[in-house]
PDB file of C-alpha atoms in Angstrom:
ATOM      1  CA  ALA A   1      98.744  92.348 124.147  1.00 71.00           C
ATOM      2  CA  LYS A   2     100.517  90.516 121.362  1.00 75.00           C
ATOM      3  CA  GLY A   3     103.418  92.938 121.248  1.00 79.00           C
ATOM      4  CA  TYR A   4     102.509  94.615 118.016  1.00 83.00           C
ATOM      5  CA  ALA A   5     102.368  98.378 117.569  1.00 90.00           C
ATOM      6  CA  CYS A   6      99.332  99.887 115.834  1.00 93.00           C
ATOM      7  CA  ILE A   7      98.474 103.455 115.076  1.00 95.00           C
ATOM      8  CA  PRO A   8      95.414 105.162 113.781  1.00 95.00           C
ATOM      9  CA  LEU A   9      94.973 106.213 110.160  1.00 95.00           C
ATOM     10  CA  HIS A  10      92.551 108.753 108.944  1.00 93.00           C
ATOM     11  CA  GLU A  11      89.152 107.171 108.145  1.00 89.00           C
ATOM     12  CA  GLY A  12      89.090 105.650 104.700  1.00 88.00           C
ATOM     13  CA  SER A  13      92.735 106.271 104.050  1.00 90.00           C
ATOM     14  CA  LYS A  14      96.328 105.091 104.673  1.00 89.00           C
ATOM     15  CA  VAL A  15      97.425 108.509 106.077  1.00 95.00           C
ATOM     16  CA  PRO A  16      98.686 108.320 109.651  1.00 95.00           C
ATOM     17  CA  LYS A  17      96.903 110.518 112.194  1.00 94.00           C
ATOM     18  CA  VAL A  18     100.004 110.462 114.478  1.00 95.00           C
ATOM     19  CA  ALA A  19     103.758 110.433 113.889  1.00 94.00           C
ATOM     20  CA  TRP A  20     104.504 106.750 113.391  1.00 92.00           C
ATOM     21  CA  LYS A  21     108.345 106.649 113.474  1.00 91.00           C
ATOM     22  CA  PRO A  22     108.620 106.733 117.299  1.00 92.00           C
ATOM     23  CA  PHE A  23     106.454 103.649 117.558  1.00 91.00           C
ATOM     24  CA  GLN A  24     109.009 101.602 115.619  1.00 88.00           C
ATOM     25  CA  THR A  25     111.052 101.376 118.868  1.00 88.00           C
ATOM     26  CA  THR A  26     108.417 102.264 121.591  1.00 90.00           C
ATOM     27  CA  LYS A  27     105.040 100.669 121.794  1.00 91.00           C
ATOM     28  CA  PRO A  28     102.039 102.923 122.287  1.00 93.00           C
ATOM     29  CA  THR A  29     100.626 103.022 125.776  1.00 93.00           C
ATOM     30  CA  ALA A  30      97.350 101.720 126.772  1.00 91.00           C
ATOM     31  CA  GLU A  31      96.138 105.278 127.323  1.00 94.00           C
ATOM     32  CA  GLN A  32      97.238 106.228 123.757  1.00 94.00           C
ATOM     33  CA  TYR A  33      95.270 103.257 122.361  1.00 92.00           C
ATOM     34  CA  GLU A  34      92.222 104.332 124.439  1.00 92.00           C
ATOM     35  CA  ARG A  35      92.510 107.853 123.168  1.00 91.00           C
ATOM     36  CA  TRP A  36      93.067 106.866 119.562  1.00 92.00           C
ATOM     37  CA  PHE A  37      90.408 104.198 119.184  1.00 88.00           C
ATOM     38  CA  ALA A  38      87.800 104.955 121.843  1.00 86.00           C
ATOM     39  CA  GLY A  39      84.066 105.369 121.161  1.00 82.00           C
ATOM     40  CA  ASN A  40      82.843 105.141 117.614  1.00 80.00           C
ATOM     41  CA  SER A  41      86.122 105.683 115.895  1.00 81.00           C
ATOM     42  CA  ARG A  42      85.944 104.652 112.234  1.00 86.00           C
ATOM     43  CA  ASP A  43      89.639 105.277 111.711  1.00 89.00           C
ATOM     44  CA  ASN A  44      91.667 102.641 109.957  1.00 91.00           C
ATOM     45  CA  ILE A  45      94.478 100.797 111.809  1.00 91.00           C
ATOM     46  CA  ALA A  46      98.040 100.522 110.696  1.00 92.00           C
ATOM     47  CA  LEU A  47     100.151  97.662 111.990  1.00 89.00           C
ATOM     48  CA  LEU A  48     103.776  98.752 112.137  1.00 89.00           C
ATOM     49  CA  THR A  49     106.034  96.038 110.667  1.00 83.00           C
ATOM     50  CA  THR A  50     109.410  96.934 111.981  1.00 77.00           C
ATOM     51  CA  GLY A  51     112.022  94.214 111.183  1.00 75.00           C
ATOM     52  CA  MET A  52     109.964  92.693 108.286  1.00 75.00           C
ATOM     53  CA  ILE A  53     108.866  93.469 104.810  1.00 75.00           C
ATOM     54  CA  LEU A  54     105.179  93.313 104.135  1.00 77.00           C
ATOM     55  CA  PHE A  55     103.385  93.203 100.771  1.00 78.00           C
ATOM     56  CA  ASP A  56      99.814  94.504 100.740  1.00 77.00           C
ATOM     57  CA  ALA A  57      97.984  92.622  98.038  1.00 80.00           C
ATOM     58  CA  ASP A  58      94.265  93.205  97.434  1.00 81.00           C
ATOM     59  CA  ASP A  59      93.929  90.610  94.724  1.00 86.00           C
ATOM     60  CA  PRO A  60      94.872  86.866  95.212  1.00 84.00           C
ATOM     61  CA  ALA A  61      96.606  86.872  91.836  1.00 83.00           C
ATOM     62  CA  GLU A  62      98.949  89.519  93.243  1.00 87.00           C
ATOM     63  CA  VAL A  63      99.904  87.173  96.100  1.00 86.00           C
ATOM     64  CA  ASP A  64     101.012  84.475  93.643  1.00 87.00           C
ATOM     65  CA  PHE A  65     102.963  86.986  91.690  1.00 87.00           C
ATOM     66  CA  ILE A  66     104.788  88.276  94.803  1.00 86.00           C
ATOM     67  CA  VAL A  67     105.502  84.702  96.174  1.00 87.00           C
ATOM     68  CA  ASP A  68     106.778  83.590  92.814  1.00 89.00           C
ATOM     69  CA  ARG A  69     109.287  86.325  92.687  1.00 88.00           C
ATOM     70  CA  CYS A  70     110.156  86.903  96.426  1.00 85.00           C
ATOM     71  CA  GLY A  71     109.621  83.534  97.979  1.00 86.00           C
ATOM     72  CA  ALA A  72     107.179  82.262 100.660  1.00 82.00           C
ATOM     73  CA  THR A  73     107.142  83.733 104.110  1.00 74.00           C
ATOM     74  CA  PRO A  74     105.635  82.547 107.401  1.00 72.00           C
ATOM     75  CA  TYR A  75     104.013  86.011 107.721  1.00 63.00           C
TER      76      TYR A  75
END
């Protein structure tokens, strides 16, 4: 609803369950989302970040390191 594209990742990993490249330009359909995430799915979710650079920091100290070297971002 917010216009982002998400795809499923294998449970407990960062490995995509579907080919992600097509969804950089075409959003998944409601039917695809239903099929991917229906029921008791425990799959992880990847947010495709086309047009931006995203740093995934698991430790707050890493955030400071990244901002110090790359600058602040509204994202």
